[in-house]
Tab-separated table of C-alpha atoms in Angstrom:
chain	number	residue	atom	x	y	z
D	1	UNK	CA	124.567	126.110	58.026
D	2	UNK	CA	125.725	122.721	58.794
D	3	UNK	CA	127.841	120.686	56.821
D	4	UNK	CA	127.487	117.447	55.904
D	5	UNK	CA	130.152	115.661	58.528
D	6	UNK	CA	128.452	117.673	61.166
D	7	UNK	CA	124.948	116.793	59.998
D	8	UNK	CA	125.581	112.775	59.592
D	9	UNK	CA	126.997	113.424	63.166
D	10	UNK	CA	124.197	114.924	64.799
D	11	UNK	CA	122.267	112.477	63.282
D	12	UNK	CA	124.324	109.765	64.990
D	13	UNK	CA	124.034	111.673	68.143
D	14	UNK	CA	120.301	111.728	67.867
D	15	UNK	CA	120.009	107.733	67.145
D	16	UNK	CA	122.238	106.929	70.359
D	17	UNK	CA	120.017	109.337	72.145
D	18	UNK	CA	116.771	107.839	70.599
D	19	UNK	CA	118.349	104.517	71.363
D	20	UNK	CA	118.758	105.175	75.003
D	21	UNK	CA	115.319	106.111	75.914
D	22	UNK	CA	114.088	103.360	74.029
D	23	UNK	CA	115.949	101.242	76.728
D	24	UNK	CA	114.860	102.808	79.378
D	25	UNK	CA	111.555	101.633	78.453
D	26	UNK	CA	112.392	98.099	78.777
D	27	UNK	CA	110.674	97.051	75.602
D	28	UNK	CA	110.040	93.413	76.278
D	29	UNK	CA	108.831	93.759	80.082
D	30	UNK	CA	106.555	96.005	79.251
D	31	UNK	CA	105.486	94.142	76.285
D	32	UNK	CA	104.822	91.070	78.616
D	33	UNK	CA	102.492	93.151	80.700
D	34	UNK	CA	100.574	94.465	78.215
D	35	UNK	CA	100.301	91.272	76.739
D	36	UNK	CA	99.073	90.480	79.939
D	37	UNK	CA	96.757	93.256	80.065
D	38	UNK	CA	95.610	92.504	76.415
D	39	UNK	CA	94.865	88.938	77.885
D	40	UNK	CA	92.457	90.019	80.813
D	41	UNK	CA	91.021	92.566	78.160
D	42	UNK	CA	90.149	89.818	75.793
D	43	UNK	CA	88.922	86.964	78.796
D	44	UNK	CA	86.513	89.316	80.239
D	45	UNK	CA	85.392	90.438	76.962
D	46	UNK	CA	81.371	89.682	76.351
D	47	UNK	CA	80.419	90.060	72.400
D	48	UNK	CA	81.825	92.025	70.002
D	49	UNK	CA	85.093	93.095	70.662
D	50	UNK	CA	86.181	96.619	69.284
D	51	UNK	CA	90.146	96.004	68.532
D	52	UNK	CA	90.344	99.904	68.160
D	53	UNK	CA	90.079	100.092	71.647
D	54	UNK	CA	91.785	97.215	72.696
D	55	UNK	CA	94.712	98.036	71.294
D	56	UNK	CA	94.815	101.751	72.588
D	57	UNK	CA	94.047	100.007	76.120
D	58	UNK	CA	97.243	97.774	75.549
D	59	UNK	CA	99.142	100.687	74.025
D	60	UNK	CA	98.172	102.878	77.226
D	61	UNK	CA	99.486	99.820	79.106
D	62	UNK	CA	102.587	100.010	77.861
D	63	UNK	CA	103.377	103.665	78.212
D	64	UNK	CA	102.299	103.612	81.649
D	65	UNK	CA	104.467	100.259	82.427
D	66	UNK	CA	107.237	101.983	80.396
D	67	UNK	CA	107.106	105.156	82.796
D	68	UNK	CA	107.235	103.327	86.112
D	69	UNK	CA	110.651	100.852	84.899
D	70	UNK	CA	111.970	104.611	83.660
D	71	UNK	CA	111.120	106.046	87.335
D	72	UNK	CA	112.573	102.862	89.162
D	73	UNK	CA	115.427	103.725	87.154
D	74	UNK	CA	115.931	106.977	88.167
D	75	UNK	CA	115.471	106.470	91.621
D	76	UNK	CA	117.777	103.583	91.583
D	77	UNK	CA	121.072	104.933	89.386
D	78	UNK	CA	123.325	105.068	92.312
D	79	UNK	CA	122.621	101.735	92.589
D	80	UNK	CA	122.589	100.332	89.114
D	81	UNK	CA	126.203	101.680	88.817
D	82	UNK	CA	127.220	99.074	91.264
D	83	UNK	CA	125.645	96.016	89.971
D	84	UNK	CA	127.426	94.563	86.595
D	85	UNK	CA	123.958	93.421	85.274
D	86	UNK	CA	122.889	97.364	85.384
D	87	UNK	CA	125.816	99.273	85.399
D	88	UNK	CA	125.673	99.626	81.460
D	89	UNK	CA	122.406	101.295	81.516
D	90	UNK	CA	121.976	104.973	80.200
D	91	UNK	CA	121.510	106.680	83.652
D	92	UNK	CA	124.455	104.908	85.022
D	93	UNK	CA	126.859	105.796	81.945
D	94	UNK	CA	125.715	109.078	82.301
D	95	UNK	CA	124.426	108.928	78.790
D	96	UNK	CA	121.245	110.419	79.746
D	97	UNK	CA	120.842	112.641	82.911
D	98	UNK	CA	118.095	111.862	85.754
D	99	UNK	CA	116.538	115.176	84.753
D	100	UNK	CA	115.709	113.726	81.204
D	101	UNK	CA	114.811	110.378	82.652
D	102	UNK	CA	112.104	111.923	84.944
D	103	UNK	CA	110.530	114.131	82.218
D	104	UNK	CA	110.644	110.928	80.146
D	105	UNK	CA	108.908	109.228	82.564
D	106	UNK	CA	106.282	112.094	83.152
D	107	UNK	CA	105.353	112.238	79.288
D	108	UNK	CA	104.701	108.435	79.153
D	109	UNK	CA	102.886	108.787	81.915
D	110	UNK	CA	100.155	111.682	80.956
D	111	UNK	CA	99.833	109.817	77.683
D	112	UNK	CA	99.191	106.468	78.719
D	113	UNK	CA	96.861	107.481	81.388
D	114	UNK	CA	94.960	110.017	78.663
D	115	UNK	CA	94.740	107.035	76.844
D	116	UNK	CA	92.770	104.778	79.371
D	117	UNK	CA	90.897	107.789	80.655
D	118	UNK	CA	89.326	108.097	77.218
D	119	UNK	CA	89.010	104.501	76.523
D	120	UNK	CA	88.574	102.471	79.302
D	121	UNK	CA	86.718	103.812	82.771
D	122	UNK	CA	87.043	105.281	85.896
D	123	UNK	CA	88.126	101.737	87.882
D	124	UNK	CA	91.019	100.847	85.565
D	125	UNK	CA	92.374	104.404	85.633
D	126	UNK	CA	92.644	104.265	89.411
D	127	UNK	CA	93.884	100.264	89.357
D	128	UNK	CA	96.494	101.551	86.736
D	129	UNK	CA	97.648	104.601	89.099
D	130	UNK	CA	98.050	102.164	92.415
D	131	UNK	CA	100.038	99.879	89.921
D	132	UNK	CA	102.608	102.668	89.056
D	133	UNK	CA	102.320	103.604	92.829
D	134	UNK	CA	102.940	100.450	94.426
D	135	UNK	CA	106.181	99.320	92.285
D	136	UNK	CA	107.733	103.104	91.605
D	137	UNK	CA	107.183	104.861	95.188
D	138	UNK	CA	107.086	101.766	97.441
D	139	UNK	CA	108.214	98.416	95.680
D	140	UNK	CA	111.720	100.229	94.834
D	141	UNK	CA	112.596	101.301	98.202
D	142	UNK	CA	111.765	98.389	99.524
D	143	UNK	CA	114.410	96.134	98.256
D	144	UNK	CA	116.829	97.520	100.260
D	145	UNK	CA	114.989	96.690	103.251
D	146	UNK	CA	113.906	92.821	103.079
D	147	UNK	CA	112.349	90.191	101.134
D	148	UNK	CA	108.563	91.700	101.979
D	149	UNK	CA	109.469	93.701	98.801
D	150	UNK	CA	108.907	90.642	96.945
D	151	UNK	CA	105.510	90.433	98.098
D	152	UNK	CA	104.421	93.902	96.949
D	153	UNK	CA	105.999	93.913	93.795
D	154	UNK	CA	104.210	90.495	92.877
D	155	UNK	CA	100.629	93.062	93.577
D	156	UNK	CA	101.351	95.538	90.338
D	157	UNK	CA	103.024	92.616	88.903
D	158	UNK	CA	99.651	90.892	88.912
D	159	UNK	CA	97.338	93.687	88.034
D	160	UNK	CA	97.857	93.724	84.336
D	161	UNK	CA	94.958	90.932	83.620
D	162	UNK	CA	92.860	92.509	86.606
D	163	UNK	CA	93.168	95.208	84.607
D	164	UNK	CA	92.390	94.033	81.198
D	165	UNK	CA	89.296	92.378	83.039
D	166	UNK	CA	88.005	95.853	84.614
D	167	UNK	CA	88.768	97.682	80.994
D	168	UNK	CA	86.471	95.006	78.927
D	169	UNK	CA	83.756	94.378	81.620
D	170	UNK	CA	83.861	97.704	84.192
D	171	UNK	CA	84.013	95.678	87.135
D	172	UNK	CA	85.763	93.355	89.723
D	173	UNK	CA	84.078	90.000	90.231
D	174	UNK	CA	85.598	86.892	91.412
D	175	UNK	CA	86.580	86.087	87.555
D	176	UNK	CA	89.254	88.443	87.695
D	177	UNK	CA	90.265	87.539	91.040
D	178	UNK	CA	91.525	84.148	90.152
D	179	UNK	CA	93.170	85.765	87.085
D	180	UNK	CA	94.929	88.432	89.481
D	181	UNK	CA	95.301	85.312	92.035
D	182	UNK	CA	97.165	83.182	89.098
D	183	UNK	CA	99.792	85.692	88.039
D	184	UNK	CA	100.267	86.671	91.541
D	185	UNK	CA	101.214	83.470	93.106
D	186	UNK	CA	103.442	83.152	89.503
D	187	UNK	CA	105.517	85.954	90.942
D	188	UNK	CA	107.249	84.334	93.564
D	189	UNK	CA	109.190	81.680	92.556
D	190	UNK	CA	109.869	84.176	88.801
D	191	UNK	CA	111.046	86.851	91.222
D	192	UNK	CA	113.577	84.349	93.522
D	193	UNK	CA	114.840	82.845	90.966
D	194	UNK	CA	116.126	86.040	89.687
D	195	UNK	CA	117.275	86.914	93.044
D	196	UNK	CA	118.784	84.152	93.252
D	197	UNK	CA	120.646	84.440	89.968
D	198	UNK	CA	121.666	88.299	91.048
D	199	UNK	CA	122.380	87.708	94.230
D	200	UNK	CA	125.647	89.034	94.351
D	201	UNK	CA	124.838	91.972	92.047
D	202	UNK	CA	122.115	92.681	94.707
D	203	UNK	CA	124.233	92.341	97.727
D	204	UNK	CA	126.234	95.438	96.130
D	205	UNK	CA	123.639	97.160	96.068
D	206	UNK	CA	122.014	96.277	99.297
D	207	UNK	CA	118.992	94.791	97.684
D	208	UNK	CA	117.782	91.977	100.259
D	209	UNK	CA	115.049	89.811	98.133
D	210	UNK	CA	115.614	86.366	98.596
D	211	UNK	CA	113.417	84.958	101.261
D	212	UNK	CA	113.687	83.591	104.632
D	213	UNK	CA	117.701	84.352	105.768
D	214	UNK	CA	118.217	85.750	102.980
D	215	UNK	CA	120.090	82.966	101.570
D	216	UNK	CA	120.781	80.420	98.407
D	217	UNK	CA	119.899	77.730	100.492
D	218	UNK	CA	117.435	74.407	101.034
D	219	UNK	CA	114.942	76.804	102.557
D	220	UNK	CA	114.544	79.251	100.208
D	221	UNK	CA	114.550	76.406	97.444
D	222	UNK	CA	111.579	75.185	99.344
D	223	UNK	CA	110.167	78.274	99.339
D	224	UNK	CA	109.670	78.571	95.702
D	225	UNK	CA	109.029	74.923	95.046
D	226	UNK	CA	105.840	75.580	97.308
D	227	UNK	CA	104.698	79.102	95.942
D	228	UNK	CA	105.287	77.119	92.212
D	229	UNK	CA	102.934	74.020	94.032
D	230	UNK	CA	100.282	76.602	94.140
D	231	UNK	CA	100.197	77.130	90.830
D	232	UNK	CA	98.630	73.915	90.157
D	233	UNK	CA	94.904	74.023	91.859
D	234	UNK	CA	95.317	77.570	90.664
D	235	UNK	CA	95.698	76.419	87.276
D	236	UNK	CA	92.105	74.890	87.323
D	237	UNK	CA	90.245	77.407	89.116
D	238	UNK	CA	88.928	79.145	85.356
D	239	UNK	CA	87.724	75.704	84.648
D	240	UNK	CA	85.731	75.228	87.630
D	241	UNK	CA	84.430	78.539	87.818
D	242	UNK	CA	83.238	78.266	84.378
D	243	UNK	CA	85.090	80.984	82.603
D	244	UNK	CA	87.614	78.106	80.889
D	245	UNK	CA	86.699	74.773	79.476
D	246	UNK	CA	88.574	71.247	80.878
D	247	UNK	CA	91.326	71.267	77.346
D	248	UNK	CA	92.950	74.773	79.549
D	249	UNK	CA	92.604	72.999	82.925
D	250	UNK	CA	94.379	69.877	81.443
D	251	UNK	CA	97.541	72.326	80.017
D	252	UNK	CA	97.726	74.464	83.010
D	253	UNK	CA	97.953	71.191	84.842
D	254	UNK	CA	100.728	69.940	82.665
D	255	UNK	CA	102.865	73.303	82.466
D	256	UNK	CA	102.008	73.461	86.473
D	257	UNK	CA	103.356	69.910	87.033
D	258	UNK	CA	106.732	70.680	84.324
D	259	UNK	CA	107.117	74.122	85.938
D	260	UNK	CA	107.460	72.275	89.610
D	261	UNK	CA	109.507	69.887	88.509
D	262	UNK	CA	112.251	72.169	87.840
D	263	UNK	CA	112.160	73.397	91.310
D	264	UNK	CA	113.212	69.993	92.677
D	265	UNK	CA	116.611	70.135	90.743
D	266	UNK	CA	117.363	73.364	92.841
D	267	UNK	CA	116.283	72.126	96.783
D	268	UNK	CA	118.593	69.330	95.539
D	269	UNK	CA	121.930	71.022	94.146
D	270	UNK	CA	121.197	74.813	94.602
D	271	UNK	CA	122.905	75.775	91.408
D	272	UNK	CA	122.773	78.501	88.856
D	273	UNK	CA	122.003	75.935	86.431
D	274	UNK	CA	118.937	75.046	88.484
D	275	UNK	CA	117.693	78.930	89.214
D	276	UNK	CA	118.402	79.710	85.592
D	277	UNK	CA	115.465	76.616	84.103
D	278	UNK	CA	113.177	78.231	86.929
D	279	UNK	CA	113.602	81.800	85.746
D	280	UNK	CA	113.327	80.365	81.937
D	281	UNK	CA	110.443	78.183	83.006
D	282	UNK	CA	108.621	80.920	84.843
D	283	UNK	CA	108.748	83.162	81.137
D	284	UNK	CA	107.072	80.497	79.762
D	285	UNK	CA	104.589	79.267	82.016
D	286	UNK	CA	102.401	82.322	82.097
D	287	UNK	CA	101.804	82.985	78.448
D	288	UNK	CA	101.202	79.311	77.725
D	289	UNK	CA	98.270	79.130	80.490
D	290	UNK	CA	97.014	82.643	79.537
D	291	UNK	CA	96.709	81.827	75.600
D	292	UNK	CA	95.146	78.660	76.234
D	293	UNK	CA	92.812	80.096	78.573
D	294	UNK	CA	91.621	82.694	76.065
D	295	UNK	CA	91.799	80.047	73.526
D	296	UNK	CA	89.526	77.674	75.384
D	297	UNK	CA	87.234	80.257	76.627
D	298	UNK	CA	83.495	79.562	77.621
């Protein structure tokens, strides 16, 4: 039998461990996509709304999102030791081995996808396993090859509310494409201004994500600034289309027109300072819009 100092210390042991895989999970990114999920759900959602099922679909979400940051992970350890923002991570530290990662990863994955096989249908299943595809097996190797990474990360980084949409309604119409269209275009300048916050970290590790050159310079500024432009007519597509009221337009207009301002302090000084408000403002542009698009639905 054990005794009590070697009981309270496997317990310890157990917590850390615990602890770790909870991190690999990246608790608050993959919160934010199935609150984005959860957002699409509730848009496209015609009548009653049974909150059993919503939440499993959200929960699923979230496993499955969970699975493909663990797998990205794994794949990308040598690298994370490398980078100071990373290099603390449990597969780096050697706290928990790439073998225990990956089976991690695996039961996440059979669960959450069990989950939306039994509660959602056929089309969100297969929109959920292209998500995990796209940014585990070909979004992750592609940062080391050039900034077109960017642009196929921002395609599973805008499929939660497609699939929310698909899980409430069962289908693809042009609704959900300018929900898709919105949180796609959002990517861009909330990717590069993270790149361009890292970039050193990702120069160590080869990661090449910044547009253009490749530089923090006027023309990737511009870049962004125009991407975040977008965001405007974007903005007031739900209205037009009938699926918002004007009071959303009106907001999405005003967090569109604050969200590009912030650009124009970085094409003029190219700071941290500046990339930092962008990344900041880009967290909370998108669940502004989305709430008060679901709160002024039609």
């Amino acid at each position: 039998m054990l005794n009590k100092t070697e009981s309270i210390s496997q317990s310890a042991i157990f917590a850390e461990k615990l602890k770790d895989f909870v991190a690999l999970l990246k608790v608050r990114l993959s919160f934010l996509v199935a609150f984005s999920s959860g957002f699409g759900y509730m848009l496209g959602a015609r009548g009653t709304v049974d909150y059993v099922t919503f939440f499993l679909f959200c929960f699923g979400g979230f496993l499955i999102s969970g699975a493909s940051i663990t797998l990205n992970q794994v794949f990308e350890k040598d690298y994370d030791k490398v980078m100071k923002r990373t290099m603390n991570r449990p597969l780096p530290t050697n706290r928990l081995s790439k073998s225990e990662a990956f089976k991690y990863a695996l039961i996440l994955t059979l669960i959450g996808f069990a989950i939306l096989v039994v509660y959602t249908n056929l089309l969100t299943v297969g929109l959920a396993m292209l998500s995990m595809i796209l940014y585990s097996f070909v979004y992750t190797p592609l940062k080391r090859v050039g900034p077109i990474a960017v642009f196929v990360g921002a395609l599973p980084g805008a499929l939660p509310p497609l699939l929310g949409w698909v899980a409430s309604t069962g289908f693809i119409n042009y609704e959900a494409m300018i929900i898709f269209g919105i949180q796609f275009i959002w990517q861009f300048p909330h990717f590069w201004a993270i790149a361009w916050l890292a970039d050193e970290d990702y120069k160590k590790a080869g990661f090449k994500l910044l547009p253009g050159n490749g530089k923090k310079d006027l023309n990737t500024a511009i870049q962004i600034m125009i991407y975040t432009l977008f965001l405007i007519p974007l903005g007031l597509l739900p209205a037009q289309f009938g699926i918002t009221g004007i009071t959303s337009a009106i907001i999405a207009t005003v967090c569109g027109v604050l969200f590009l301002s912030q650009t124009f302090s970085l094409m003029k000084d190219g700071s941290r300072k500046s990339a930092l408000k962008i990344m900041y403002g880009s967290f909370v542009y998108l669940p502004i819009v989305q709430i008060s698009f679901l709160l002024d639905k039609i």
